[in-house]
Amino acid sequence: MKMYYDADVNTDVLEGKTIAVIGYGSQGRAQSRNMADSGANVIVGVRENGSSWNLVKEDGMTVKTIEDAAKEADIIHILLPDEIQEKVYKEQIAPYVESGNTISFSHGYNIHFGLIDPAEDVNIVMFAPKGPGSMVRRTYEEGFGIPGLVAVERDATGDAFQLALGMAKACGLTKAGVLETTFKEETETDLFGEQTVLCGGITELINAGFTTLVEAGYQPEIAYFETCHEVKLIVDLIYEKGFQGMWHDVSNTAEYGGLTRGNRIITQEAKDGMKQVLSEIQDGTFKKQWADENATNGANLKEMRAAQEQEDIEIVGARLRKACGLQKDD
């Protein structure tokens, strides 16, 4: 494992270069402001008069159309949703990319799966914060940062890795440390983590626990507290102290019960399912399914979202979060 910190970065690497951040969502807004506050020359490319156009101005950033930003930039940092990057790149960015430019990302999806393929004389790099945009910005303002990843897919100019490190430093990541990886490793592990643990796995586990208690006759509000609300408390302990630190901080009863029963829930069948999910990521099955989904304008995704909203745990949870002051009316 190789970690890089502030002292490992050539402080002059971004001097004289213009960085165009394409997109102004959670990550785009945080990363562009951090880099600008660090002294980098940053412009933001978004759809003219779109929803982000005025917000960029209000934040004191320089806003341009995507095409104009791409024309002006030495480094084009693409932070659009995965599903639209290919189209935007081909139509609004690629015509203006010049030899020696750098194309940068915070997720390797479109490069790893061959959806975006810049010319051979262009750098392809990535620096990826391991946290949401709100935390990227908040920790920077607090004088620190969050950990991240850095990778180079193509080094056409001989300094691509230092350019990636330079942006990571300007974003605040090298204060916490960045780990060197590859586009393949970042993409496949990121998708796997989202699907099996962080998003897909944990919501299914929580809902299964909630449903089990409710079907056994317990109050749904109590079931929600026990299987959903307290998840954050446990995850925070694991985040701060690891498994052993978490076990130390919970009761002996909880520790014994968890250590003797957990493997009856996450069985070999569950692990086999994880292996199958990973295989589908590696062989391109998921990429094709996601492309097919987007070809229908997300028809299945919209149906699944609507169904999720009607889940008992969502209805009970919304009521409880409001009653406890954890969720405000929009």
XYZ file of C-alpha atoms in Angstrom:
330
model
C 0.000 0.000 0.000
C 1.313 3.434 -0.959
C -0.253 6.531 0.585
C 0.551 10.048 -0.569
C 0.378 13.165 1.569
C 0.912 16.908 1.103
C 4.693 16.564 1.213
C 4.629 14.122 -1.728
C 3.077 16.624 -4.130
C 4.953 18.952 -6.475
C 3.468 22.264 -5.392
C 4.048 23.890 -8.805
C 2.412 21.186 -10.880
C -0.865 23.096 -11.449
C 0.787 26.485 -11.990
C -0.334 28.073 -15.250
C -2.981 25.416 -15.883
C -6.727 25.924 -16.148
C -8.933 23.263 -14.624
C -12.454 22.939 -16.025
C -14.790 21.098 -13.675
C -17.660 19.763 -15.762
C -20.800 19.429 -13.652
C -21.875 21.151 -10.445
C -23.588 18.483 -8.403
C -22.514 17.517 -4.910
C -18.951 16.575 -5.905
C -18.587 19.201 -8.624
C -19.539 22.019 -6.307
C -17.311 20.839 -3.462
C -14.244 19.960 -5.508
C -14.283 23.076 -7.686
C -14.611 25.402 -4.675
C -11.887 23.593 -2.751
C -9.446 23.736 -5.645
C -10.236 27.401 -6.302
C -9.769 28.249 -2.630
C -6.397 26.478 -2.789
C -5.299 28.865 -5.524
C -5.919 26.742 -8.617
C -7.357 28.420 -11.714
C -10.773 26.760 -11.883
C -13.676 27.304 -14.244
C -16.958 25.405 -14.157
C -18.699 24.050 -17.238
C -22.444 23.477 -17.053
C -25.479 23.699 -19.320
C -26.104 27.355 -20.115
C -28.969 28.716 -18.004
C -29.507 25.273 -16.520
C -30.306 24.660 -12.863
C -26.652 25.079 -11.791
C -25.744 28.105 -13.895
C -26.757 30.756 -11.365
C -25.576 28.698 -8.399
C -22.048 28.659 -9.814
C -22.191 32.451 -10.081
C -23.591 32.825 -6.581
C -20.665 30.780 -5.250
C -18.275 33.227 -6.874
C -16.989 30.718 -9.418
C -16.413 31.354 -13.128
C -19.166 29.697 -15.141
C -19.015 28.775 -18.813
C -20.805 26.470 -21.194
C -19.363 22.970 -21.303
C -17.966 23.614 -24.766
C -16.280 26.889 -23.791
C -14.864 25.358 -20.611
C -13.407 22.454 -22.590
C -11.842 24.862 -25.126
C -10.128 26.889 -22.409
C -8.973 24.112 -20.105
C -5.699 22.245 -19.808
C -7.330 19.778 -17.396
C -10.946 18.711 -17.907
C -12.327 17.153 -14.732
C -15.606 15.384 -15.531
C -18.015 15.077 -12.596
C -21.276 14.395 -14.407
C -23.464 11.363 -13.623
C -21.963 8.175 -15.082
C -24.894 7.595 -17.407
C -24.534 10.890 -19.303
C -20.754 11.261 -19.404
C -20.286 9.388 -22.679
C -22.767 11.523 -24.634
C -21.578 14.826 -23.176
C -17.936 13.924 -23.750
C -18.424 12.933 -27.386
C -20.646 15.890 -28.299
C -19.452 18.762 -26.118
C -15.936 18.010 -24.909
C -14.024 15.760 -27.326
C -14.054 18.252 -30.249
C -12.063 20.702 -28.133
C -9.530 18.380 -26.471
C -5.972 19.158 -27.518
C -2.758 17.159 -27.430
C -1.232 17.268 -23.953
C -4.529 17.943 -22.214
C -5.590 15.908 -19.198
C -8.994 14.264 -18.852
C -9.790 13.639 -15.210
C -12.498 11.801 -13.292
C -13.540 10.917 -9.758
C -14.918 7.524 -10.794
C -13.438 5.207 -13.401
C -16.682 3.818 -14.853
C -16.645 5.368 -18.325
C -12.930 4.822 -18.899
C -12.789 1.294 -17.529
C -15.743 0.125 -19.613
C -14.490 1.874 -22.765
C -17.353 4.339 -23.084
C -14.950 7.283 -23.232
C -11.679 6.801 -25.113
C -9.594 9.992 -25.476
C -6.801 10.238 -28.032
C -3.445 8.641 -27.252
C -1.758 12.017 -26.717
C -4.074 12.912 -23.817
C -3.581 12.062 -20.129
C -6.304 10.092 -18.340
C -6.249 10.435 -14.558
C -8.492 10.129 -11.528
C -8.625 11.482 -8.017
C -11.569 10.265 -6.003
C -12.643 11.479 -2.559
C -13.920 8.632 -0.383
C -16.916 10.533 0.886
C -19.851 12.704 -0.231
C -19.371 16.196 -1.598
C -20.751 17.815 1.546
C -17.994 16.181 3.602
C -15.342 17.045 1.010
C -16.227 20.693 1.431
C -16.829 20.711 5.187
C -13.573 18.988 6.115
C -11.651 21.300 3.777
C -13.156 24.357 5.470
C -12.180 22.861 8.818
C -8.574 22.742 7.668
C -8.344 19.050 6.970
C -9.766 16.695 4.337
C -11.006 13.192 3.694
C -9.013 10.251 2.304
C -9.072 9.573 -1.405
C -7.776 7.513 -4.293
C -5.531 8.490 -7.179
C -4.914 6.659 -10.454
C -3.423 7.132 -13.909
C -4.826 5.247 -16.881
C -2.626 6.980 -19.431
C 0.443 9.181 -18.959
C 0.927 11.001 -22.258
C 2.904 13.942 -20.893
C 5.117 12.252 -18.301
C 3.653 14.150 -15.349
C 0.116 12.771 -15.219
C 0.503 11.255 -11.762
C 1.753 14.512 -10.268
C -1.129 16.365 -11.938
C -3.592 13.993 -10.300
C -1.853 14.389 -6.953
C -1.861 18.145 -7.409
C -5.626 18.232 -7.840
C -6.078 15.859 -4.923
C -3.984 18.192 -2.766
C -5.878 21.266 -3.927
C -9.072 19.472 -2.980
C -7.712 18.741 0.507
C -7.384 14.986 0.155
C -3.645 14.659 0.708
C -4.002 16.067 4.226
C -5.742 12.797 5.109
C -3.854 10.734 2.528
C -4.587 9.310 -0.901
C -4.052 5.700 -1.919
C -2.752 4.754 -5.351
C -5.047 2.462 -7.343
C -6.099 1.726 -10.935
C -9.209 2.622 -12.892
C -10.144 -1.074 -13.002
C -9.745 -1.595 -9.258
C -11.573 1.599 -8.286
C -14.484 0.973 -10.646
C -15.082 -2.668 -9.834
C -14.677 -2.325 -6.070
C -16.820 0.817 -5.976
C -19.685 -0.857 -7.821
C -19.356 -3.996 -5.709
C -19.409 -2.036 -2.444
C -22.470 -0.062 -3.486
C -24.423 -3.076 -4.648
C -23.630 -5.647 -1.965
C -22.974 -3.651 1.201
C -23.314 0.118 1.240
C -26.582 0.591 -0.634
C -28.143 -2.660 -1.818
C -27.017 -4.972 0.960
C -27.661 -2.740 3.938
C -31.146 -1.632 2.864
C -32.202 -5.238 2.249
C -30.770 -6.302 5.627
C -32.505 -3.473 7.484
C -35.832 -4.080 5.774
C -35.642 -7.821 6.417
C -34.999 -7.229 10.121
C -37.805 -4.672 10.349
C -40.276 -6.943 8.577
C -39.353 -9.938 10.762
C -40.135 -8.013 13.943
C -43.357 -6.483 12.639
C -44.636 -9.827 11.380
C -43.917 -11.253 14.838
C -46.276 -8.676 16.349
C -43.911 -6.005 17.632
C -44.674 -2.304 17.218
C -43.340 -1.029 13.889
C -41.890 2.032 15.626
C -39.868 -0.159 17.991
C -38.811 -2.341 15.073
C -37.618 0.747 13.201
C -35.521 1.961 16.111
C -33.908 -1.461 16.594
C -33.170 -2.307 12.961
C -32.691 1.052 11.239
C -32.234 4.053 13.514
C -29.417 2.514 15.529
C -27.482 1.428 12.426
C -25.865 4.875 12.259
C -24.653 4.596 15.845
C -22.973 1.257 15.177
C -21.540 2.316 11.812
C -20.080 5.439 13.405
C -18.299 3.256 15.963
C -16.919 0.979 13.241
C -15.869 4.018 11.193
C -13.984 5.503 14.123
C -12.627 2.384 15.851
C -12.994 -0.678 13.610
C -14.820 -3.897 14.492
C -12.927 -4.457 17.727
C -13.564 -0.911 18.902
C -17.261 -1.330 18.200
C -17.432 -4.631 20.099
C -15.660 -2.986 23.017
C -18.210 -0.164 23.176
C -21.390 -2.243 22.990
C -22.588 -4.465 25.805
C -21.141 -7.938 26.395
C -24.579 -9.305 25.580
C -24.593 -7.537 22.217
C -21.057 -8.696 21.491
C -21.776 -12.341 22.283
C -25.090 -12.334 20.435
C -23.586 -10.678 17.383
C -20.524 -12.911 17.211
C -22.552 -16.106 17.590
C -25.508 -15.209 15.326
C -24.188 -12.915 12.604
C -22.927 -15.756 10.416
C -26.411 -17.300 10.475
C -27.610 -14.214 8.597
C -24.692 -13.654 6.245
C -24.399 -17.279 5.225
C -22.343 -18.963 2.525
C -25.326 -18.441 0.224
C -25.058 -14.680 0.778
C -21.324 -14.799 0.066
C -21.957 -16.793 -3.096
C -24.420 -14.102 -4.140
C -21.736 -11.474 -3.599
C -19.344 -13.428 -5.816
C -21.987 -13.548 -8.546
C -22.554 -9.787 -8.277
C -18.797 -9.210 -8.579
C -18.633 -11.497 -11.607
C -21.408 -9.512 -13.310
C -19.473 -6.300 -12.702
C -16.235 -7.780 -14.028
C -17.690 -9.344 -17.176
C -19.724 -6.287 -18.188
C -23.177 -7.706 -17.429
C -24.029 -4.861 -15.066
C -22.685 -2.256 -17.492
C -24.991 -3.597 -20.221
C -28.003 -3.728 -17.893
C -27.384 -0.146 -16.764
C -27.018 0.999 -20.377
C -30.263 -0.775 -21.306
C -31.982 0.864 -18.343
C -30.873 4.300 -19.443
C -32.061 3.587 -22.969
C -35.590 3.399 -21.496
C -35.072 6.651 -19.559
C -34.868 4.691 -16.329
C -38.322 3.105 -16.568
C -37.554 0.204 -14.218
C -35.640 2.454 -11.830
C -38.606 4.806 -11.573
C -40.896 1.870 -10.772
C -38.505 0.609 -8.088
C -38.265 4.080 -6.561
C -42.039 4.343 -6.393
C -42.298 0.890 -4.808
C -39.665 1.786 -2.201
C -41.638 4.839 -1.170
C -44.563 2.582 -0.261
C -42.540 0.213 1.925
C -43.808 0.102 5.507
C -40.365 0.909 6.863
C -40.263 4.113 4.808
C -43.678 5.241 6.023
C -42.919 4.443 9.666
C -39.418 5.906 9.417
C -40.583 9.205 7.944
C -43.142 9.569 10.730
C -40.598 8.788 13.451
C -37.852 10.987 12.048
C -40.250 13.920 11.967
C -41.523 13.218 15.496
C -37.942 13.063 16.800
C -36.883 16.226 14.979
C -34.502 14.346 12.683
C -36.354 15.160 9.474
C -37.807 18.537 8.566
C -40.567 19.329 6.123
C -39.247 20.359 2.702
